[in-house]
Amino acid sequence: MAPTTRYSLVSLPVRIFDDEPLSELTSTIGQDNGDILEFSIPSFKIGTLDALVQHADDLTKLNAICEAVVSKVADSLAGILDGDEDKISQQKMVNDKPTDSYICSFQWNKVRYRAEKPLGELIENLQKDIQNIDNDVKAKFNQYNAVKTNLSALQRKQTGNLATKSLTPIVQPDVLIQDSEYLETHLIVVPLSARKDFLRSYETIAEMVVPRSALQIAQDDEFILFAVTTFKKTSADFLHKCREHKWTPRQYKYVEGGKEEEQRELERMVREEKKVWGEALHMGRSGWSESVMVWAHVLTLRVFVETVLRYGLPLEFVCALVKTTPKQAKKVKTALDKAYSYLGGNAFGRDKRGRFTKDDASLASEMAAAGYSAGDANEYTAYVYYEFEFP
């Protein structure tokens, strides 16, 4: 299995760079720690400070929703493809590109999400889209699971043991008393080990059992199926006593043509399962493409809004995508903290050994100015930084 890819989006003000920003950022991070690519972000309508703070909060929540939906779609694909990683990866395409290629060459969809629209409207549209994707994928996979369950139940009837399988192809009508006013036939499944005990005692466990009426109809590796005749008025007591002895009564009524009808129903359900499986796979592929696409747009808006809140106007910044691994991502973050912690002002500094530290009082002030709550302290950095990865 290929190592997991961890992505990071980093936004920094252009004013801090002496040379070409992307080149300096590459030097800071180190080429051995990951690939650094330019990440294009359009110029959106900025709006008021209060609105930006609200947008930042909405986007944080929406990001969590997108991550959850992408994860659910991945689980659905894994389930329908029996965990086959090669087949799963073939379905994880975004706009007909491998997911990694899509992210590394991301371009804002200006047709679907027009950049000149207010940020609030864009966020609302993205919320609707991710919810629709979630609903559609969930509905189709629920349908598939229901069909699969029904098919499994029918197949168990064909292939199970005598205690569970369909009796239609086993019991012939001539072994059943069907039109008598006083007598009826019961089908009893008895464990192989209890055969002698059954034959010795079935006539006496209840009143009015027809003597020597037990007829062996079928046998498998675990059970024997007997037909026993009793008077109708004592049938309930006979069946109750059978259960006490751990002999299993089977409900069965002969229907002419029932064997052929069961086979037709099984064949119909096999065709239905195959059809819905294909529809679910198509929905999973489409759901992956759409949910990843929406998530990428949400991440883009998060970077933009946070950049405005953090660095102010005029808006001159560079955004980079860092492609690395979970292990190397720690080194990337350490290098960025070391180089750009001063952007946090008094909130960030160094101890006597030069290690990066946070000043809680100053940090609270900086976070409030950027629209963060005190509970976000562990996630707050001196610069705009978001990590993400795909399941």
PDB file of C-alpha atoms in Angstrom, residues 119-227:
ATOM      1  CA  LEU A 119     -18.850  34.996   0.240  1.00  0.00           C
ATOM      2  CA  GLY A 120     -21.998  34.159   2.197  1.00  0.00           C
ATOM      3  CA  GLU A 121     -23.766  33.038  -0.973  1.00  0.00           C
ATOM      4  CA  LEU A 122     -20.816  30.883  -2.041  1.00  0.00           C
ATOM      5  CA  ILE A 123     -20.696  29.223   1.381  1.00  0.00           C
ATOM      6  CA  GLU A 124     -24.450  28.584   1.268  1.00  0.00           C
ATOM      7  CA  ASN A 125     -24.175  26.983  -2.195  1.00  0.00           C
ATOM      8  CA  LEU A 126     -21.322  24.750  -1.045  1.00  0.00           C
ATOM      9  CA  GLN A 127     -23.349  23.719   2.011  1.00  0.00           C
ATOM     10  CA  LYS A 128     -26.292  22.737  -0.186  1.00  0.00           C
ATOM     11  CA  ASP A 129     -24.071  20.830  -2.594  1.00  0.00           C
ATOM     12  CA  ILE A 130     -22.309  18.753   0.068  1.00  0.00           C
ATOM     13  CA  GLN A 131     -25.641  17.972   1.751  1.00  0.00           C
ATOM     14  CA  ASN A 132     -27.161  16.848  -1.560  1.00  0.00           C
ATOM     15  CA  ILE A 133     -24.145  14.650  -2.273  1.00  0.00           C
ATOM     16  CA  ASP A 134     -24.405  13.074   1.174  1.00  0.00           C
ATOM     17  CA  ASN A 135     -28.146  12.439   0.763  1.00  0.00           C
ATOM     18  CA  ASP A 136     -27.801  10.950  -2.735  1.00  0.00           C
ATOM     19  CA  VAL A 137     -24.946   8.610  -1.821  1.00  0.00           C
ATOM     20  CA  LYS A 138     -26.655   7.534   1.393  1.00  0.00           C
ATOM     21  CA  ALA A 139     -29.967   6.823  -0.384  1.00  0.00           C
ATOM     22  CA  LYS A 140     -28.399   4.757  -3.172  1.00  0.00           C
ATOM     23  CA  PHE A 141     -26.182   2.700  -0.859  1.00  0.00           C
ATOM     24  CA  ASN A 142     -29.107   2.110   1.511  1.00  0.00           C
ATOM     25  CA  GLN A 143     -31.059   0.822  -1.483  1.00  0.00           C
ATOM     26  CA  TYR A 144     -28.185  -1.441  -2.475  1.00  0.00           C
ATOM     27  CA  ASN A 145     -27.768  -2.797   1.062  1.00  0.00           C
ATOM     28  CA  ALA A 146     -31.500  -3.569   1.238  1.00  0.00           C
ATOM     29  CA  VAL A 147     -31.402  -5.447  -2.086  1.00  0.00           C
ATOM     30  CA  LYS A 148     -28.246  -7.290  -1.032  1.00  0.00           C
ATOM     31  CA  THR A 149     -29.877  -8.301   2.266  1.00  0.00           C
ATOM     32  CA  ASN A 150     -32.964  -9.598   0.454  1.00  0.00           C
ATOM     33  CA  LEU A 151     -30.816 -11.556  -1.984  1.00  0.00           C
ATOM     34  CA  SER A 152     -28.773 -13.059   0.850  1.00  0.00           C
ATOM     35  CA  ALA A 153     -31.981 -14.146   2.572  1.00  0.00           C
ATOM     36  CA  LEU A 154     -33.198 -15.863  -0.607  1.00  0.00           C
ATOM     37  CA  GLN A 155     -29.826 -17.532  -1.139  1.00  0.00           C
ATOM     38  CA  ARG A 156     -29.796 -18.799   2.443  1.00  0.00           C
ATOM     39  CA  LYS A 157     -33.175 -20.379   1.743  1.00  0.00           C
ATOM     40  CA  GLN A 158     -31.594 -22.243  -1.144  1.00  0.00           C
ATOM     41  CA  THR A 159     -28.308 -23.231   0.485  1.00  0.00           C
ATOM     42  CA  GLY A 160     -28.879 -23.322   4.255  1.00  0.00           C
ATOM     43  CA  ASN A 161     -29.535 -26.333   6.428  1.00  0.00           C
ATOM     44  CA  LEU A 162     -32.936 -27.917   6.956  1.00  0.00           C
ATOM     45  CA  ALA A 163     -33.661 -25.593   9.871  1.00  0.00           C
ATOM     46  CA  THR A 164     -33.501 -22.490   7.668  1.00  0.00           C
ATOM     47  CA  LYS A 165     -33.683 -23.348   3.961  1.00  0.00           C
ATOM     48  CA  SER A 166     -36.821 -23.251   1.846  1.00  0.00           C
ATOM     49  CA  LEU A 167     -38.842 -26.450   1.990  1.00  0.00           C
ATOM     50  CA  THR A 168     -40.542 -25.809  -1.331  1.00  0.00           C
ATOM     51  CA  PRO A 169     -38.154 -27.949  -3.420  1.00  0.00           C
ATOM     52  CA  ILE A 170     -37.959 -30.628  -0.697  1.00  0.00           C
ATOM     53  CA  VAL A 171     -41.511 -31.397   0.433  1.00  0.00           C
ATOM     54  CA  GLN A 172     -43.780 -33.103  -2.058  1.00  0.00           C
ATOM     55  CA  PRO A 173     -47.548 -32.548  -1.744  1.00  0.00           C
ATOM     56  CA  ASP A 174     -48.309 -36.253  -1.284  1.00  0.00           C
ATOM     57  CA  VAL A 175     -46.663 -36.306   2.189  1.00  0.00           C
ATOM     58  CA  LEU A 176     -49.039 -33.621   3.495  1.00  0.00           C
ATOM     59  CA  ILE A 177     -52.614 -34.023   4.709  1.00  0.00           C
ATOM     60  CA  GLN A 178     -54.135 -30.847   3.312  1.00  0.00           C
ATOM     61  CA  ASP A 179     -57.926 -31.062   3.203  1.00  0.00           C
ATOM     62  CA  SER A 180     -58.828 -33.032   6.326  1.00  0.00           C
ATOM     63  CA  GLU A 181     -61.289 -31.582   8.811  1.00  0.00           C
ATOM     64  CA  TYR A 182     -59.580 -33.273  11.766  1.00  0.00           C
ATOM     65  CA  LEU A 183     -55.954 -34.094  10.893  1.00  0.00           C
ATOM     66  CA  GLU A 184     -52.913 -32.073   9.817  1.00  0.00           C
ATOM     67  CA  THR A 185     -49.263 -32.720   9.035  1.00  0.00           C
ATOM     68  CA  HIS A 186     -46.407 -30.988  10.860  1.00  0.00           C
ATOM     69  CA  LEU A 187     -42.855 -30.708   9.577  1.00  0.00           C
ATOM     70  CA  ILE A 188     -40.306 -31.092  12.359  1.00  0.00           C
ATOM     71  CA  VAL A 189     -36.539 -30.544  12.064  1.00  0.00           C
ATOM     72  CA  VAL A 190     -34.601 -32.794  14.452  1.00  0.00           C
ATOM     73  CA  PRO A 191     -30.828 -32.743  15.103  1.00  0.00           C
ATOM     74  CA  LEU A 192     -29.091 -35.872  13.860  1.00  0.00           C
ATOM     75  CA  SER A 193     -27.985 -36.704  17.388  1.00  0.00           C
ATOM     76  CA  ALA A 194     -31.621 -36.628  18.610  1.00  0.00           C
ATOM     77  CA  ARG A 195     -33.053 -38.985  15.962  1.00  0.00           C
ATOM     78  CA  LYS A 196     -33.510 -42.005  18.249  1.00  0.00           C
ATOM     79  CA  ASP A 197     -34.976 -39.904  21.050  1.00  0.00           C
ATOM     80  CA  PHE A 198     -37.453 -38.310  18.631  1.00  0.00           C
ATOM     81  CA  LEU A 199     -38.639 -41.608  17.155  1.00  0.00           C
ATOM     82  CA  ARG A 200     -38.972 -43.116  20.644  1.00  0.00           C
ATOM     83  CA  SER A 201     -40.982 -40.253  22.162  1.00  0.00           C
ATOM     84  CA  TYR A 202     -42.787 -38.139  19.540  1.00  0.00           C
ATOM     85  CA  GLU A 203     -46.012 -40.161  19.844  1.00  0.00           C
ATOM     86  CA  THR A 204     -46.301 -39.499  23.603  1.00  0.00           C
ATOM     87  CA  ILE A 205     -45.226 -35.896  24.103  1.00  0.00           C
ATOM     88  CA  ALA A 206     -48.791 -34.750  23.390  1.00  0.00           C
ATOM     89  CA  GLU A 207     -52.225 -36.270  23.061  1.00  0.00           C
ATOM     90  CA  MET A 208     -53.744 -37.474  19.805  1.00  0.00           C
ATOM     91  CA  VAL A 209     -50.530 -37.907  17.787  1.00  0.00           C
ATOM     92  CA  VAL A 210     -51.151 -40.441  15.029  1.00  0.00           C
ATOM     93  CA  PRO A 211     -49.026 -43.521  15.889  1.00  0.00           C
ATOM     94  CA  ARG A 212     -46.184 -44.391  13.516  1.00  0.00           C
ATOM     95  CA  SER A 213     -46.961 -41.311  11.396  1.00  0.00           C
ATOM     96  CA  ALA A 214     -43.359 -39.990  11.496  1.00  0.00           C
ATOM     97  CA  LEU A 215     -41.976 -39.992   7.988  1.00  0.00           C
ATOM     98  CA  GLN A 216     -38.387 -38.991   7.206  1.00  0.00           C
ATOM     99  CA  ILE A 217     -38.430 -36.595   4.259  1.00  0.00           C
ATOM    100  CA  ALA A 218     -34.863 -35.288   4.050  1.00  0.00           C
ATOM    101  CA  GLN A 219     -31.518 -35.288   5.830  1.00  0.00           C
ATOM    102  CA  ASP A 220     -28.399 -33.089   5.698  1.00  0.00           C
ATOM    103  CA  ASP A 221     -25.153 -32.944   7.700  1.00  0.00           C
ATOM    104  CA  GLU A 222     -26.898 -31.510  10.771  1.00  0.00           C
ATOM    105  CA  PHE A 223     -30.619 -32.279  10.745  1.00  0.00           C
ATOM    106  CA  ILE A 224     -33.375 -34.667   9.701  1.00  0.00           C
ATOM    107  CA  LEU A 225     -36.758 -33.429   8.470  1.00  0.00           C
ATOM    108  CA  PHE A 226     -39.771 -35.497   9.635  1.00  0.00           C
ATOM    109  CA  ALA A 227     -43.457 -35.222   8.805  1.00  0.00           C
TER     110      ALA A 227
END
